[in-house]
Structure formats: structure tokens, C-alpha cells
Amino acid sequence: MQNLMLIALSLLPALVIVAGLKDLTSMTIPNWISGILVIGFFPVALAAGLPPMQVAVHLGVGMLALVIGAGMFALNWIGGGDAKLMAASCLWLGVMGSTMFLLWTGLFGGLFCLFLIFARFYSRPYLAGAPMWVGRLMEPKGDIPYGVAIAAGALMAWPASPIIAGFAGAERPPEPPKEKPSALRVALTTSHHGS
């Protein structure tokens, strides 16, 4: 049982790392990565004990992310693989985790873009003999492999996922107990209404 839990908890981190590395080295994110994340979510959510309503919320968040990602793809802001990876990550992260994911992804994306601008400007003389993917990455007007930022954002937000809480046995905070009226309050209320 412990091994299954470890596999379930490592599925998202392992696949987003693979996606980030694939995007960095080939400027593509294979569809099979997002596909495994989507298919793998349901048994993992079940094993984590997520209630059906929470699974439905995760689905809604994932679909909303896919629609937004498709719009960003249509505007040529991100690639199709980026949009699918973002949606699959949001499916796993739920509302709170997705909020953190988007903030972290934006932060890492901005930092990574600044790094690439600097590296592309200053690294040209040093690229002789570098692997082909490094040369492609350092093209002055080349694409940005945003899957790197998406992977970093997903890794940073993963601890906030309800799936982690479910496996950790964390429960929702209990509702505060409803205050029972004291005998004095009942007596005062009764006498006040009786007058």
C-alpha cells in the first residue's frame, strides 16, 4: 500500500519534470504526458479519498484552464503542449493549488524569460560544440520553452493540492460547534417574550 501511495504522489511531479525537460530540449511537450496526467488523476483522487463533489470541482478547474490555455494558444502566446500541460496540472491541483500554480508559473516564467534574454545576448560566442538543442534554445528570436515554468509552478504548488492532504490524512477544519443556549439565556428569552 505504501508503494502505491508513493507512486500516486510522484506521478504529477515526475511527469511535469519530464514535460519541462522535453520542452527545454525539443520545444515540444508530448501529448502522452498530459494524457497520463488526466487518466491518472481519477484513480489517484479516489485513492486519496476525495469526495465526488471535490473531484467535480477539480474537473471544472481543469476544463477552465484548458479553455483559457486554448485561447492563449490561439493568440500564439503559448504552445498547444503548454496549454494541455497547464490544464492537466490544474486538474490535479484543484482551486487553491491552481491559484498557487498560476502565480508560481508566472513568476518562474518571467525569471526564465529574463534569463534567456540575457543568455541569448551573451552566450553566442560560447555555443560552439554545444548540443543542438542548446543552440536552438539560444536563438536570439527563438521560442521560449514555457513548459519549464509550468513544471516549476506545478512542483511548487503540489503540496497545496487536496490530493496531498487526502493522502496525509488531513481533514477539513472542523466546523465550530453551534452554541447551545444557556439556561439563563433561555430563561431571559422566555421571560422577555412572555411580557
Coordinates of N, CA and C in Angstrom, one line a residue:
M1 N 0.8 -1.2 0.0 CA 0.0 0.0 0.0 C 0.9 1.3 0.0
Q2 N 2.0 1.2 0.8 CA 2.9 2.3 0.9 C 3.5 2.7 -0.5
N3 N 3.8 1.6 -1.3 CA 4.4 1.8 -2.6 C 3.4 2.4 -3.6
L4 N 2.2 2.0 -3.5 CA 1.1 2.6 -4.4 C 0.9 4.1 -4.0
M5 N 0.9 4.4 -2.7 CA 0.8 5.8 -2.4 C 2.0 6.6 -2.9
L6 N 3.2 6.1 -2.8 CA 4.3 6.8 -3.3 C 4.3 7.0 -4.8
I7 N 3.8 6.0 -5.5 CA 3.7 6.1 -7.0 C 2.6 7.2 -7.3
A8 N 1.5 7.2 -6.6 CA 0.4 8.1 -6.8 C 0.9 9.5 -6.5
L9 N 1.6 9.7 -5.4 CA 2.1 11.1 -5.1 C 3.2 11.6 -6.0
S10 N 3.9 10.7 -6.6 CA 5.0 11.1 -7.5 C 4.6 11.2 -9.0
L11 N 3.4 10.8 -9.3 CA 3.0 10.9 -10.7 C 3.1 12.3 -11.3
L12 N 2.4 13.2 -10.7 CA 2.4 14.6 -11.2 C 3.8 15.2 -11.2
P13 N 4.6 15.1 -10.1 CA 5.9 15.7 -10.1 C 6.8 15.1 -11.2
A14 N 6.8 13.8 -11.3 CA 7.6 13.1 -12.3 C 7.3 13.5 -13.7
L15 N 6.0 13.6 -14.0 CA 5.6 13.9 -15.4 C 5.8 15.3 -15.8
V16 N 5.6 16.3 -14.8 CA 5.8 17.7 -15.2 C 7.3 17.9 -15.3
I17 N 8.2 17.2 -14.6 CA 9.6 17.3 -14.8 C 10.0 16.8 -16.2
V18 N 9.4 15.7 -16.6 CA 9.7 15.1 -17.9 C 9.2 16.1 -19.0
A19 N 8.0 16.7 -18.8 CA 7.5 17.7 -19.7 C 8.4 18.9 -19.8
G20 N 8.9 19.4 -18.7 CA 9.7 20.6 -18.7 C 11.0 20.3 -19.4
L21 N 11.6 19.1 -19.2 CA 12.9 18.8 -19.9 C 12.7 18.5 -21.4
K22 N 11.5 17.9 -21.7 CA 11.2 17.7 -23.2 C 11.1 19.0 -23.9
D23 N 10.3 20.0 -23.2 CA 10.1 21.3 -23.8 C 11.5 22.0 -23.9
L24 N 12.3 21.9 -22.9 CA 13.6 22.6 -22.9 C 14.5 22.1 -24.1
T25 N 14.4 20.8 -24.3 CA 15.4 20.2 -25.3 C 14.8 20.1 -26.7
S26 N 13.5 20.1 -26.8 CA 12.9 19.9 -28.1 C 11.8 20.9 -28.5
M27 N 11.5 21.8 -27.6 CA 10.4 22.8 -27.8 C 9.0 22.1 -28.1
T28 N 8.9 20.9 -27.6 CA 7.5 20.3 -27.7 C 7.3 19.5 -26.3
I29 N 6.0 19.4 -26.0 CA 5.6 18.6 -24.9 C 4.7 17.5 -25.5
P30 N 5.1 16.3 -25.4 CA 4.3 15.2 -26.0 C 2.9 15.1 -25.3
N31 N 2.0 14.7 -26.2 CA 0.6 14.6 -25.7 C 0.4 13.5 -24.6
W32 N 1.3 12.4 -24.7 CA 1.1 11.3 -23.8 C 1.3 11.8 -22.3
I33 N 2.1 12.8 -22.1 CA 2.3 13.3 -20.7 C 1.0 13.9 -20.2
S34 N 0.4 14.8 -20.9 CA -0.9 15.3 -20.4 C -1.9 14.2 -20.3
G35 N -1.9 13.3 -21.3 CA -2.9 12.2 -21.3 C -2.8 11.3 -20.1
I36 N -1.6 11.0 -19.7 CA -1.4 10.2 -18.5 C -1.8 10.9 -17.3
L37 N -1.5 12.2 -17.2 CA -1.9 13.0 -16.1 C -3.5 13.0 -15.9
V38 N -4.2 13.2 -17.0 CA -5.6 13.3 -17.0 C -6.2 11.9 -16.6
I39 N -5.7 10.8 -17.2 CA -6.2 9.5 -16.9 C -5.8 9.1 -15.5
G40 N -4.6 9.4 -15.1 CA -4.1 9.0 -13.8 C -4.8 9.8 -12.6
F41 N -5.3 11.0 -12.9 CA -5.9 11.8 -11.8 C -7.1 11.0 -11.1
F42 N -7.9 10.3 -11.9 CA -9.1 9.7 -11.3 C -8.8 8.6 -10.3
P43 N -8.0 7.6 -10.6 CA -7.6 6.6 -9.6 C -6.9 7.2 -8.4
V44 N -6.0 8.2 -8.6 CA -5.3 8.8 -7.5 C -6.3 9.6 -6.6
A45 N -7.2 10.4 -7.2 CA -8.2 11.1 -6.4 C -9.0 10.2 -5.6
L46 N -9.4 9.0 -6.2 CA -10.2 8.0 -5.5 C -9.4 7.5 -4.3
A47 N -8.1 7.1 -4.6 CA -7.2 6.6 -3.5 C -7.0 7.6 -2.4
A48 N -6.9 8.9 -2.8 CA -6.7 10.0 -1.8 C -8.0 10.2 -1.0
G49 N -9.1 9.7 -1.4 CA -10.4 9.9 -0.7 C -11.1 11.2 -1.0
L50 N -10.8 11.8 -2.1 CA -11.5 13.0 -2.5 C -13.0 12.7 -2.7
P51 N -13.9 13.5 -2.1 CA -15.3 13.2 -2.4 C -15.7 13.6 -3.8
P52 N -16.8 13.0 -4.3 CA -17.2 13.2 -5.7 C -17.3 14.7 -6.1
M53 N -17.8 15.5 -5.2 CA -18.0 16.9 -5.4 C -16.7 17.6 -5.6
Q54 N -15.7 17.2 -4.8 CA -14.4 17.8 -5.0 C -13.7 17.4 -6.3
V55 N -13.9 16.1 -6.7 CA -13.4 15.7 -8.0 C -14.1 16.5 -9.1
A56 N -15.4 16.8 -9.0 CA -16.1 17.6 -10.0 C -15.5 19.0 -10.0
V57 N -15.1 19.5 -8.9 CA -14.5 20.9 -8.9 C -13.2 20.8 -9.6
H58 N -12.4 19.8 -9.3 CA -11.1 19.6 -10.0 C -11.3 19.6 -11.5
L59 N -12.3 18.8 -11.9 CA -12.6 18.7 -13.3 C -13.0 20.1 -13.9
G60 N -13.8 20.8 -13.2 CA -14.1 22.2 -13.7 C -12.9 23.1 -13.8
V61 N -12.0 23.0 -12.8 CA -10.8 23.9 -12.8 C -10.0 23.4 -14.0
G62 N -9.8 22.1 -14.3 CA -9.0 21.7 -15.4 C -9.6 22.1 -16.7
M63 N -11.0 22.0 -16.8 CA -11.6 22.4 -18.1 C -11.5 23.9 -18.3
L64 N -11.6 24.7 -17.3 CA -11.5 26.1 -17.4 C -10.1 26.5 -17.8
A65 N -9.1 25.8 -17.2 CA -7.7 26.0 -17.6 C -7.4 25.6 -19.1
L66 N -8.1 24.6 -19.5 CA -7.9 24.2 -20.9 C -8.5 25.2 -21.9
V67 N -9.7 25.8 -21.5 CA -10.3 26.8 -22.4 C -9.4 28.1 -22.4
I68 N -8.9 28.5 -21.3 CA -8.0 29.6 -21.2 C -6.7 29.4 -22.0
G69 N -6.2 28.2 -21.8 CA -5.0 27.8 -22.5 C -5.2 27.7 -24.0
A70 N -6.4 27.3 -24.4 CA -6.6 27.2 -25.9 C -6.7 28.7 -26.4
G71 N -7.3 29.6 -25.6 CA -7.3 31.0 -26.0 C -5.9 31.6 -26.1
M72 N -5.0 31.2 -25.2 CA -3.7 31.7 -25.2 C -2.9 31.1 -26.4
F73 N -3.2 29.8 -26.7 CA -2.6 29.2 -27.9 C -3.1 29.9 -29.2
A74 N -4.4 30.2 -29.2 CA -4.9 30.8 -30.4 C -4.3 32.2 -30.7
L75 N -3.9 32.9 -29.6 CA -3.2 34.2 -29.7 C -1.7 34.0 -29.9
N76 N -1.3 32.8 -29.9 CA 0.1 32.4 -30.2 C 1.0 32.9 -29.0
W77 N 0.4 32.9 -27.8 CA 1.2 33.2 -26.6 C 1.9 32.0 -26.0
I78 N 1.3 30.9 -26.1 CA 1.9 29.6 -25.7 C 1.7 28.5 -26.7
G79 N 2.4 27.4 -26.6 CA 2.2 26.3 -27.5 C 1.0 25.4 -27.0
G80 N 0.6 24.6 -27.9 CA -0.5 23.7 -27.6 C -0.2 22.7 -26.4
G81 N 1.1 22.2 -26.4 CA 1.5 21.3 -25.3 C 1.5 22.1 -24.0
D82 N 1.9 23.3 -24.0 CA 1.8 24.1 -22.8 C 0.4 24.2 -22.3
A83 N -0.5 24.5 -23.2 CA -2.0 24.6 -22.8 C -2.5 23.3 -22.1
K84 N -2.1 22.2 -22.8 CA -2.6 20.9 -22.3 C -1.9 20.6 -20.9
L85 N -0.7 20.9 -20.8 CA 0.0 20.6 -19.5 C -0.5 21.5 -18.4
M86 N -0.8 22.7 -18.7 CA -1.4 23.6 -17.7 C -2.8 23.1 -17.2
A87 N -3.6 22.6 -18.2 CA -4.9 22.1 -17.8 C -4.8 20.8 -17.0
A88 N -3.9 19.9 -17.4 CA -3.7 18.7 -16.7 C -3.2 19.0 -15.3
S89 N -2.3 19.9 -15.1 CA -1.8 20.3 -13.8 C -2.9 20.9 -12.9
C90 N -3.7 21.7 -13.5 CA -4.8 22.3 -12.8 C -5.8 21.3 -12.3
L91 N -6.0 20.3 -13.2 CA -6.9 19.2 -12.8 C -6.4 18.5 -11.5
W92 N -5.1 18.3 -11.4 CA -4.6 17.7 -10.2 C -4.5 18.6 -9.0
L93 N -4.4 19.9 -9.2 CA -4.2 20.9 -8.1 C -5.5 21.5 -7.5
G94 N -6.6 21.4 -8.2 CA -7.8 22.0 -7.7 C -7.8 23.5 -7.6
V95 N -8.7 24.1 -6.9 CA -8.8 25.5 -6.9 C -7.6 26.2 -6.2
M96 N -7.4 25.8 -4.9 CA -6.3 26.5 -4.2 C -5.0 26.2 -4.8
G97 N -4.7 25.0 -5.1 CA -3.4 24.6 -5.7 C -3.2 25.3 -7.1
S98 N -4.3 25.4 -7.9 CA -4.2 26.1 -9.2 C -3.9 27.6 -9.1
T99 N -4.4 28.2 -8.0 CA -4.1 29.6 -7.8 C -2.6 29.8 -7.5
M100 N -2.1 28.9 -6.7 CA -0.7 29.0 -6.4 C 0.1 28.6 -7.6
F101 N -0.3 27.6 -8.3 CA 0.3 27.2 -9.6 C 0.5 28.3 -10.6
L102 N -0.6 29.0 -10.8 CA -0.5 30.1 -11.8 C 0.4 31.2 -11.3
L103 N 0.4 31.5 -10.0 CA 1.3 32.5 -9.5 C 2.8 32.1 -9.6
W104 N 3.1 30.9 -9.2 CA 4.4 30.4 -9.4 C 4.9 30.3 -10.8
T105 N 3.9 29.8 -11.7 CA 4.3 29.7 -13.1 C 4.6 31.0 -13.7
G106 N 3.8 32.0 -13.4 CA 4.1 33.4 -13.9 C 5.4 33.9 -13.4
L107 N 5.7 33.7 -12.1 CA 7.0 34.1 -11.5 C 8.2 33.4 -12.2
F108 N 8.1 32.1 -12.3 CA 9.2 31.3 -12.9 C 9.3 31.6 -14.4
G109 N 8.1 31.8 -15.0 CA 8.2 32.2 -16.4 C 8.8 33.5 -16.7
G110 N 8.5 34.5 -15.9 CA 9.2 35.8 -16.0 C 10.7 35.7 -15.8
L111 N 11.1 35.0 -14.7 CA 12.5 34.9 -14.4 C 13.2 34.1 -15.5
F112 N 12.6 33.0 -16.0 CA 13.2 32.2 -17.1 C 13.3 33.0 -18.4
C113 N 12.3 33.8 -18.7 CA 12.4 34.7 -19.9 C 13.6 35.7 -19.7
L114 N 13.7 36.3 -18.6 CA 14.8 37.2 -18.3 C 16.2 36.5 -18.5
F115 N 16.2 35.3 -17.9 CA 17.5 34.6 -18.0 C 17.8 34.3 -19.5
L116 N 16.8 33.9 -20.3 CA 17.0 33.6 -21.7 C 17.4 34.8 -22.5
I117 N 16.8 35.9 -22.2 CA 17.2 37.2 -22.9 C 18.6 37.5 -22.7
F118 N 19.0 37.4 -21.4 CA 20.4 37.6 -21.0 C 21.4 36.6 -21.7
A119 N 21.0 35.3 -21.5 CA 21.8 34.2 -22.1 C 21.9 34.3 -23.6
R120 N 20.8 34.6 -24.3 CA 20.8 34.7 -25.7 C 21.7 35.8 -26.2
F121 N 21.8 36.9 -25.4 CA 22.6 38.0 -25.8 C 24.1 37.7 -25.6
Y122 N 24.4 37.1 -24.5 CA 25.8 37.0 -24.1 C 26.5 35.6 -24.5
S123 N 25.7 34.6 -24.8 CA 26.2 33.2 -24.9 C 26.7 32.9 -26.4
R124 N 26.4 33.7 -27.4 CA 26.6 33.3 -28.7 C 28.1 32.9 -29.0
P125 N 29.1 33.6 -28.4 CA 30.5 33.2 -28.7 C 30.8 31.8 -28.1
Y126 N 30.1 31.4 -27.1 CA 30.4 30.1 -26.4 C 29.6 28.9 -26.8
L127 N 28.8 29.0 -27.8 CA 28.0 27.9 -28.2 C 28.6 26.9 -29.2
A128 N 29.8 27.1 -29.6 CA 30.4 26.1 -30.5 C 30.6 24.8 -29.8
G129 N 30.1 23.8 -30.4 CA 30.3 22.5 -29.8 C 29.1 22.1 -28.8
A130 N 28.2 23.0 -28.5 CA 27.1 22.8 -27.6 C 26.1 21.8 -28.3
P131 N 25.3 21.1 -27.6 CA 24.3 20.3 -28.2 C 23.3 21.1 -29.1
M132 N 22.7 20.5 -30.1 CA 21.9 21.2 -31.0 C 20.7 21.9 -30.2
W133 N 20.2 21.3 -29.2 CA 19.1 21.9 -28.5 C 19.5 23.1 -27.8
V134 N 20.7 23.2 -27.3 CA 21.2 24.4 -26.7 C 21.3 25.6 -27.7
G135 N 21.8 25.2 -28.9 CA 21.9 26.2 -30.0 C 20.5 26.8 -30.4
R136 N 19.5 25.8 -30.4 CA 18.1 26.2 -30.8 C 17.5 27.1 -29.6
L137 N 17.8 26.7 -28.4 CA 17.3 27.5 -27.3 C 17.9 28.9 -27.2
M138 N 19.1 29.0 -27.7 CA 19.8 30.3 -27.6 C 19.6 31.2 -28.9
E139 N 18.7 30.7 -29.8 CA 18.4 31.6 -31.0 C 17.9 32.9 -30.5
P140 N 18.4 34.0 -31.0 CA 18.0 35.3 -30.5 C 16.5 35.6 -30.5
K141 N 15.8 35.2 -31.5 CA 14.4 35.4 -31.5 C 13.6 34.1 -31.5
G142 N 14.3 33.1 -30.8 CA 13.7 31.8 -30.7 C 12.5 31.7 -29.7
D143 N 11.8 30.6 -29.7 CA 10.7 30.4 -28.8 C 11.2 30.2 -27.4
I144 N 10.2 30.4 -26.5 CA 10.5 30.2 -25.1 C 9.9 28.9 -24.7
P145 N 10.6 27.9 -24.2 CA 10.0 26.7 -23.7 C 9.3 26.9 -22.4
Y146 N 8.1 27.3 -22.4 CA 7.3 27.7 -21.2 C 7.0 26.5 -20.4
G147 N 7.1 25.3 -20.9 CA 6.9 24.1 -20.1 C 7.8 24.0 -18.9
V148 N 9.0 24.7 -19.0 CA 9.9 24.7 -17.8 C 9.3 25.4 -16.7
A149 N 8.7 26.6 -17.0 CA 8.0 27.4 -16.0 C 6.7 26.7 -15.4
I150 N 6.0 26.0 -16.3 CA 4.8 25.3 -15.9 C 5.2 24.1 -15.0
A151 N 6.3 23.4 -15.3 CA 6.8 22.4 -14.4 C 7.2 22.9 -13.1
A152 N 7.9 24.0 -13.0 CA 8.3 24.6 -11.8 C 7.1 25.1 -11.0
G153 N 6.2 25.7 -11.6 CA 5.0 26.1 -10.9 C 4.2 25.0 -10.3
A154 N 4.0 23.9 -11.1 CA 3.3 22.7 -10.6 C 4.0 22.1 -9.4
L155 N 5.3 22.0 -9.5 CA 6.1 21.4 -8.4 C 6.0 22.3 -7.1
M156 N 6.0 23.6 -7.3 CA 5.8 24.5 -6.1 C 4.4 24.4 -5.5
A157 N 3.4 24.2 -6.4 CA 2.0 24.2 -5.9 C 1.5 22.8 -5.4
W158 N 2.2 21.8 -5.8 CA 1.8 20.4 -5.5 C 1.5 20.2 -4.0
P159 N 2.3 20.7 -3.1 CA 2.0 20.5 -1.7 C 0.6 21.1 -1.2
A160 N 0.1 22.0 -2.0 CA -1.2 22.6 -1.6 C -2.4 21.9 -2.2
S161 N -2.1 20.8 -2.9 CA -3.2 20.0 -3.6 C -4.0 19.3 -2.5
P162 N -5.3 19.2 -2.7 CA -6.2 18.4 -1.9 C -5.8 16.9 -1.9
I163 N -5.1 16.5 -3.0 CA -4.7 15.1 -3.1 C -3.6 14.8 -2.0
I164 N -2.7 15.7 -1.9 CA -1.7 15.6 -0.8 C -2.3 15.5 0.5
A165 N -3.3 16.4 0.8 CA -4.0 16.5 2.0 C -4.7 15.2 2.3
G166 N -5.3 14.6 1.2 CA -6.0 13.4 1.3 C -5.1 12.2 1.7
F167 N -4.0 12.1 1.1 CA -3.1 11.0 1.4 C -2.4 11.3 2.8
A168 N -2.3 12.5 3.2 CA -1.7 12.8 4.5 C -2.7 12.6 5.6
G169 N -3.9 12.3 5.3 CA -5.0 12.1 6.3 C -5.5 13.4 6.9
A170 N -5.1 14.5 6.3 CA -5.6 15.8 6.8 C -7.0 15.9 6.5
E171 N -7.7 16.4 7.5 CA -9.2 16.6 7.3 C -9.4 18.1 7.2
R172 N -10.6 18.4 6.7 CA -11.0 19.8 6.7 C -11.1 20.3 8.1
P173 N -10.9 21.6 8.3 CA -11.0 22.0 9.7 C -12.5 21.8 10.1
P174 N -12.6 21.4 11.4 CA -14.0 21.1 11.8 C -14.8 22.4 11.9
E175 N -16.0 22.3 11.7 CA -16.9 23.4 11.9 C -17.0 23.8 13.4
P176 N -17.0 25.1 13.6 CA -17.1 25.5 15.1 C -18.4 24.9 15.6
P177 N -18.4 24.5 16.9 CA -19.7 23.9 17.4 C -20.7 25.0 17.5
K178 N -21.9 24.6 17.3 CA -23.0 25.6 17.4 C -23.2 25.8 18.9
E179 N -23.4 27.1 19.2 CA -23.5 27.5 20.6 C -24.9 27.0 21.1
K180 N -24.9 26.3 22.2 CA -26.1 25.9 22.8 C -26.5 27.0 23.7
P181 N -27.8 27.4 23.7 CA -28.2 28.5 24.6 C -28.1 28.0 26.1
S182 N -27.6 28.9 26.9 CA -27.5 28.6 28.3 C -28.9 28.7 28.9
A183 N -29.0 28.1 30.1 CA -30.3 28.1 30.8 C -30.7 29.5 31.1
L184 N -29.7 30.4 31.5 CA -30.0 31.8 31.8 C -30.6 32.5 30.5
R185 N -29.9 32.2 29.4 CA -30.4 32.9 28.1 C -31.8 32.4 27.8
V186 N -32.1 31.1 28.0 CA -33.4 30.6 27.7 C -34.4 31.2 28.6
A187 N -34.1 31.4 29.9 CA -35.0 32.0 30.8 C -35.2 33.4 30.5
L188 N -34.2 34.2 30.1 CA -34.3 35.6 29.8 C -35.1 35.8 28.5
T189 N -34.9 34.9 27.5 CA -35.6 35.0 26.3 C -37.1 34.7 26.5
T190 N -37.3 33.7 27.3 CA -38.7 33.2 27.5 C -39.5 34.3 28.3
S191 N -38.8 34.9 29.3 CA -39.5 35.9 30.1 C -39.7 37.2 29.3
H192 N -38.7 37.5 28.4 CA -38.8 38.7 27.6 C -40.0 38.6 26.6
H193 N -40.1 37.4 26.0 CA -41.2 37.2 25.0 C -42.5 37.1 25.7
G194 N -42.5 36.6 27.0 CA -43.8 36.5 27.7 C -44.4 37.8 28.1
S195 N -43.6 38.9 28.2 CA -44.2 40.1 28.8 C -44.9 40.9 27.8

